[in-house]
Amino acid sequence: MKFQIITSLTALYLTVLTVAQFTSPQYLKSPIGGRLTTDDKWSKAYDRARSVVSQMTIPEKVNLTTGSGWEADLCVGNTGSVPRFNIPSLCMQDGPLGVRFTDFISAFPAGITAGASFNKELIAFRGKALALEHKAKGVHVVLGPAVGPLGRNALGGRTWEGFGADPYLQGVAARATTREIQKAGLVATIKHFIGNEQEHFRQVGEYYGSGPISQSLSSNIDDRTMHEIYMWPFADVVNEGVGSVMCSYNTINNTYACENSYLINKLLKEELGFQGFVMSDWWAMKTGIFSAQAGLDMAMPGDSGYFTSPDTFWGNRLTRAVLDGSLGDWRLDDMAVRILAAYYYVGLDSINTTQSGPNFSSWTKDTWGFEHPLGNVGWREVNKHVVASNNDLSKSAALQVATEGIVLLKNSGNVLPLVGGSLNPRKINIFGKAAGPDPRGANCKPDFACSDGALGQGWGSGAVDFQHFVTPFEAVNDAARKIGMTVDYDFTAFNLDGFLSKVSIADANIIFALTNAGEGFASFDSNYGDRRNASLWHNADEVILRAAEKNKNNIVVISSVGPTNLERWIDHPNIKAVLFALPGGQDAGIAVANVLFGLSNPSGKLPFTIARDDKDYIPIVTSPGNGKPQADFTEGIYVDYRLFDKNGLTPRYEFGYGLSYSSFGLSDFKIESGTAPSEQLPQPPSLKPVSALACNKPTNADAYTFPPGFAAVPRYIYPWLSNSGDVGNVKGSCINVTDAISSAPLAGGGLGGNPALFETAYTLSVTAVNNGPFPGSQAFQLYVEYPQGGKYDVPPRQLRGFEKPYLNVGQSAKLTFKVQRRDLSVWDVESQSWVVPRGKYRFLVGNSSRDLPLSAEITI
Ligand code: BGC
């Protein structure tokens, strides 16, 4: 059987469903929250939430669950408020690298750049700065971090929003970011759940160069792959206590993510023990009652399709569904309780005493505007222009992450750094369109889908307005001027006459090149979100080759959202050095200049594989098929380096690769302590009994119409019925939970799964030394090779730890890695649980996924 679909049913059922090809079974058991016995903080939050929700009316509960509509309020998403209990309209705002649609904020380096730093403390530092800026702007729920896409497709449009093409790296980074956002008292949203690996066909109605389609792309993912690859980082973040999960646009095994009961009810809420609320991606919800039953808790932005319809799937319709008994009242209670539990869990109630909501408007840059722009109601000062970014934390996080996200790929004869390296040039040229400013400015429309100048971020909802943007030209020119170096430049891409006249005059040419990508609602040069190919833009290969013909010393700096093809020139002897800079945010240019000139020793590592042949990447599905495009994840768990390693493909640069101006050594690798975990998981902790709230049986629909004299904002989504006659028969909504599980599945019972999964099994250590000649950091990586040749097909190696010490020349440090049970486990489809296979495990430590000089073994 090639594809085991997501199911926990019997082998027979599996076979039957497989014939039907890629369907997702329904799972309608009640995923009622607050039943974990393992987490006091959530339990307390649930107690508070239950006590408030038990006093609420149906419309009040509905108001928590449904957005007011696109552009109906000031943030990209806004819930209704419940004034009786002092609960404000919640402001949901992107996103993963800064506060979207406002001013005086930082454009931090992208998630992928933070991932490339392989620096846990720095990733947390970025998370903290990001969180405090959102807080200063009055945001309640941050729409980030992103771990889906995970990076299956090298050319995927939004992979740069997440942290890299490995579940472990994504999990560690997203966990640190979530922790900081929630420590600041805001709810973090981990997104997009799940399988949103490409932009093509993510939504019906968006144009991708071909089509049309009648159903969003189906990511067809088997059960083991779902667990070991795509769900893995979500499990980490649930374990951290994340308050919100955003379901994605795509379908999974042909059921829309936001109404996929197997995914939400079973995998996320039951197995991972997720305690917060599931929010739809913007208009990713396609049905009302069906989504509610599948476990969706919050409809965003609330309307059912602004561009096509001012209606809603929830709002008054949810009220009606509960009144007429089509939806059990317990489900509405559970939605409201989950939302408020997350609210209390992070402490939003205390923030609310000092801060009543957004002090900016997403919809105008003017100081004055409408509070409800869609309805043209409430003219007031909407943009207070609060300065969130002018502080040391933000500034140093922005620059440091950009710097540590730069990967040195090549440095023949140590030509770099420009000062203190072997070349020490006195005259340089700066070439390439990617060096200078975009003629349309730093903030081009729509949503930054441009690229006629240096790259700081990708495009789409994950991008923010630059308050300043330092191009590489500006920073390199400045650094050169300070030391009396001569600089000339030429940014032309196609008419190369001017460039050719300069190319041999300088001691070295620094040539900048880029590729860009973004969210599927915008495109650039026929790149519909996803990139069309891995080639450099703006004729850069040609510029590089022509420079290499005439000058012995050329340094290439690539800025890119993902892997690029380097093959036309990477082996050229005159291409002496190559830097690969991930999207560096506002100070991208300074970071590059600091590395070039040796003020910073490069320490980034590739968070993905760069292939020699583009055919080695998993392709984007660009054919609409019969209108229901299908992406079969046939490679299973073999994503990125796992695929290259398994198939014996030689990459150009492997996952985890990155040089330094120094050389580092490792010694004395050993297993310090630990005991072999049992093959099967121990029984999960018990669950608390279901505690459904008491129901006040409604009898009269009149009580649910608009309050008398209420001044409704036009086109605003409200929880009240326009007409009590809409509800045919008020049967009463007191439908009890009839079908809840009595005990957790073996893999469940705690936050993120069975708590035993997160226990340390082994502690390993190694000594690292900086052999000089420069001080600097190095990200040492730990990989695990599972027992080979057994029941489970396993990748040759998988990342399971990284540590990045800063070492002066000659300094050494002992590094410690803690390996958890789950780091040694495989997902066993038959038993629907994690198993630690018996046999020989090899731990490997080193500088990249293919440079692993030391190993230690253990037999379990
Ligand atoms: C994106 C989400 C984003 C939301 C709100 C959607 O188009 O997919 O990531 O949070 O918009 O801006």
CSV table of N, CA, C and O and ligand atoms in Angstrom, one decimal, residues 70 76-77 92-96 100-101 143-144 146 158 161 189 191-192 196 199 202-203 206 246-249 279-283 460-462 519 521, ligand 1:
chain,number,residue,atom,x,y,z
A,70,TRP,N,-13.9,41.5,7.4
A,70,TRP,CA,-12.6,42.1,6.8
A,70,TRP,C,-12.8,43.6,6.7
A,70,TRP,O,-13.8,44.1,6.2
A,76,VAL,N,-6.3,43.1,11.2
A,76,VAL,CA,-6.6,42.2,10.1
A,76,VAL,C,-7.7,41.3,10.5
A,76,VAL,O,-8.5,40.8,9.7
A,77,GLY,N,-7.8,41.0,11.8
A,77,GLY,CA,-8.9,40.2,12.3
A,77,GLY,C,-9.3,40.7,13.7
A,77,GLY,O,-8.5,41.2,14.5
A,92,MET,N,-6.3,40.7,16.2
A,92,MET,CA,-5.4,39.6,15.6
A,92,MET,C,-4.6,40.3,14.5
A,92,MET,O,-5.1,40.9,13.6
A,93,GLN,N,-3.2,40.3,14.6
A,93,GLN,CA,-2.4,40.9,13.6
A,93,GLN,C,-1.2,40.1,13.2
A,93,GLN,O,-0.6,39.5,14.1
A,94,ASP,N,-0.9,40.1,11.9
A,94,ASP,CA,0.3,39.5,11.5
A,94,ASP,C,1.4,40.4,12.0
A,94,ASP,O,1.2,41.6,12.2
A,95,GLY,N,2.6,39.8,12.2
A,95,GLY,CA,2.8,38.5,11.9
A,95,GLY,C,4.2,38.0,12.3
A,95,GLY,O,4.8,38.5,13.2
A,96,PRO,N,4.7,37.1,11.5
A,96,PRO,CA,5.9,36.4,11.9
A,96,PRO,C,7.2,37.2,11.9
A,96,PRO,O,8.1,36.7,12.6
A,100,ARG,N,2.4,44.0,11.1
A,100,ARG,CA,2.0,44.3,9.7
A,100,ARG,C,1.1,45.6,9.7
A,100,ARG,O,0.4,45.9,10.6
A,101,PHE,N,1.2,46.3,8.6
A,101,PHE,CA,0.3,47.4,8.3
A,101,PHE,C,0.4,48.6,9.3
A,101,PHE,O,-0.6,49.2,9.6
A,143,LEU,N,-0.3,36.8,14.9
A,143,LEU,CA,-0.5,35.7,13.8
A,143,LEU,C,0.8,35.1,13.4
A,143,LEU,O,1.3,35.3,12.3
A,144,GLY,N,1.5,34.5,14.3
A,144,GLY,CA,2.8,33.8,14.1
A,144,GLY,C,3.2,33.2,15.3
A,144,GLY,O,2.5,33.4,16.4
A,146,ALA,N,5.2,30.9,12.1
A,146,ALA,CA,4.8,29.9,11.1
A,146,ALA,C,5.8,28.8,11.0
A,146,ALA,O,7.0,29.0,11.0
A,158,ARG,N,6.1,30.6,0.6
A,158,ARG,CA,6.1,31.1,2.0
A,158,ARG,C,7.1,30.4,2.9
A,158,ARG,O,7.0,30.6,4.2
A,161,GLU,N,8.8,32.3,5.7
A,161,GLU,CA,8.2,32.7,7.0
A,161,GLU,C,8.5,31.8,8.2
A,161,GLU,O,8.4,32.2,9.3
A,189,THR,N,0.0,32.5,17.7
A,189,THR,CA,-0.7,31.6,16.8
A,189,THR,C,0.3,30.8,15.9
A,189,THR,O,1.0,31.4,15.1
A,191,LYS,N,1.0,28.6,12.8
A,191,LYS,CA,0.3,28.4,11.6
A,191,LYS,C,1.2,27.8,10.5
A,191,LYS,O,2.4,27.8,10.7
A,192,HIS,N,0.7,27.2,9.5
A,192,HIS,CA,-0.7,27.0,9.1
A,192,HIS,C,-0.9,25.5,9.2
A,192,HIS,O,-0.1,24.7,8.5
A,196,ASN,N,0.4,23.2,4.0
A,196,ASN,CA,0.3,24.4,3.1
A,196,ASN,C,1.7,24.6,2.5
A,196,ASN,O,2.3,25.6,2.8
A,199,GLU,N,2.0,27.6,-2.7
A,199,GLU,CA,1.0,28.7,-2.9
A,199,GLU,C,0.1,28.4,-4.0
A,199,GLU,O,-1.1,28.7,-4.0
A,202,ARG,N,-3.7,27.2,-3.6
A,202,ARG,CA,-4.1,27.2,-2.2
A,202,ARG,C,-5.6,27.6,-2.0
A,202,ARG,O,-6.2,27.2,-1.0
A,203,GLN,N,-6.0,28.5,-2.9
A,203,GLN,CA,-7.4,29.0,-2.7
A,203,GLN,C,-8.1,29.0,-4.1
A,203,GLN,O,-7.5,29.5,-5.0
A,206,GLU,N,-8.1,32.5,-6.6
A,206,GLU,CA,-6.8,33.2,-6.7
A,206,GLU,C,-6.2,32.8,-8.1
A,206,GLU,O,-6.4,31.6,-8.5
A,246,MET,N,-3.7,28.2,13.7
A,246,MET,CA,-4.4,28.6,12.5
A,246,MET,C,-4.5,27.5,11.5
A,246,MET,O,-3.4,26.9,11.1
A,247,CYS,N,-5.7,27.1,11.1
A,247,CYS,CA,-5.8,26.0,10.1
A,247,CYS,C,-5.6,26.6,8.7
A,247,CYS,O,-5.9,27.8,8.5
A,248,SER,N,-5.2,25.8,7.8
A,248,SER,CA,-4.7,26.4,6.5
A,248,SER,C,-5.7,26.4,5.4
A,248,SER,O,-6.8,25.9,5.6
A,249,TYR,N,-5.3,27.0,4.3
A,249,TYR,CA,-6.2,27.1,3.1
A,249,TYR,C,-6.5,25.8,2.4
A,249,TYR,O,-7.6,25.6,1.8
A,279,MET,N,-8.2,28.8,15.0
A,279,MET,CA,-8.7,29.9,14.2
A,279,MET,C,-8.5,29.6,12.7
A,279,MET,O,-7.5,29.0,12.3
A,280,SER,N,-9.5,30.0,11.9
A,280,SER,CA,-9.4,29.7,10.5
A,280,SER,C,-8.4,30.7,9.9
A,280,SER,O,-8.3,31.9,10.3
A,281,ASP,N,-7.7,30.3,8.8
A,281,ASP,CA,-7.0,31.3,8.0
A,281,ASP,C,-8.1,32.1,7.3
A,281,ASP,O,-9.2,31.7,7.3
A,282,TRP,N,-7.7,33.2,6.8
A,282,TRP,CA,-8.6,34.2,6.3
A,282,TRP,C,-9.5,33.7,5.2
A,282,TRP,O,-8.9,33.4,4.1
A,283,TRP,N,-10.7,33.4,5.4
A,283,TRP,CA,-11.7,32.8,4.5
A,283,TRP,C,-11.3,31.4,4.1
A,283,TRP,O,-11.8,30.8,3.1
A,460,GLY,N,3.7,39.4,1.0
A,460,GLY,CA,2.5,38.9,1.5
A,460,GLY,C,2.2,39.3,2.9
A,460,GLY,O,2.8,40.2,3.4
A,461,SER,N,1.3,38.5,3.5
A,461,SER,CA,0.9,38.9,4.9
A,461,SER,C,2.1,38.8,5.9
A,461,SER,O,2.0,39.3,7.0
A,462,GLY,N,3.1,38.1,5.5
A,462,GLY,CA,4.3,37.9,6.4
A,462,GLY,C,5.2,39.1,6.3
A,462,GLY,O,6.3,39.0,7.0
A,519,GLU,N,3.4,35.3,-0.8
A,519,GLU,CA,2.1,34.7,-0.6
A,519,GLU,C,1.3,34.7,-2.0
A,519,GLU,O,1.5,35.7,-2.7
A,521,PHE,N,-1.5,35.5,-3.1
A,521,PHE,CA,-2.4,36.6,-3.6
A,521,PHE,C,-1.7,37.6,-4.4
A,521,PHE,O,-2.3,38.5,-5.0
B,1,BGC,C1,-2.4,34.3,5.5
B,1,BGC,C2,-2.2,34.2,7.0
B,1,BGC,C3,-2.4,35.5,7.7
B,1,BGC,C4,-3.8,36.0,7.3
B,1,BGC,C5,-4.2,37.4,7.9
B,1,BGC,C6,-3.7,35.0,5.2
B,1,BGC,O1,-3.8,35.3,3.8
B,1,BGC,O2,-2.4,33.0,5.0
B,1,BGC,O3,-0.9,33.7,7.3
B,1,BGC,O4,-2.2,35.5,9.0
B,1,BGC,O5,-3.9,36.1,5.9
B,1,BGC,O6,-3.5,38.4,7.3
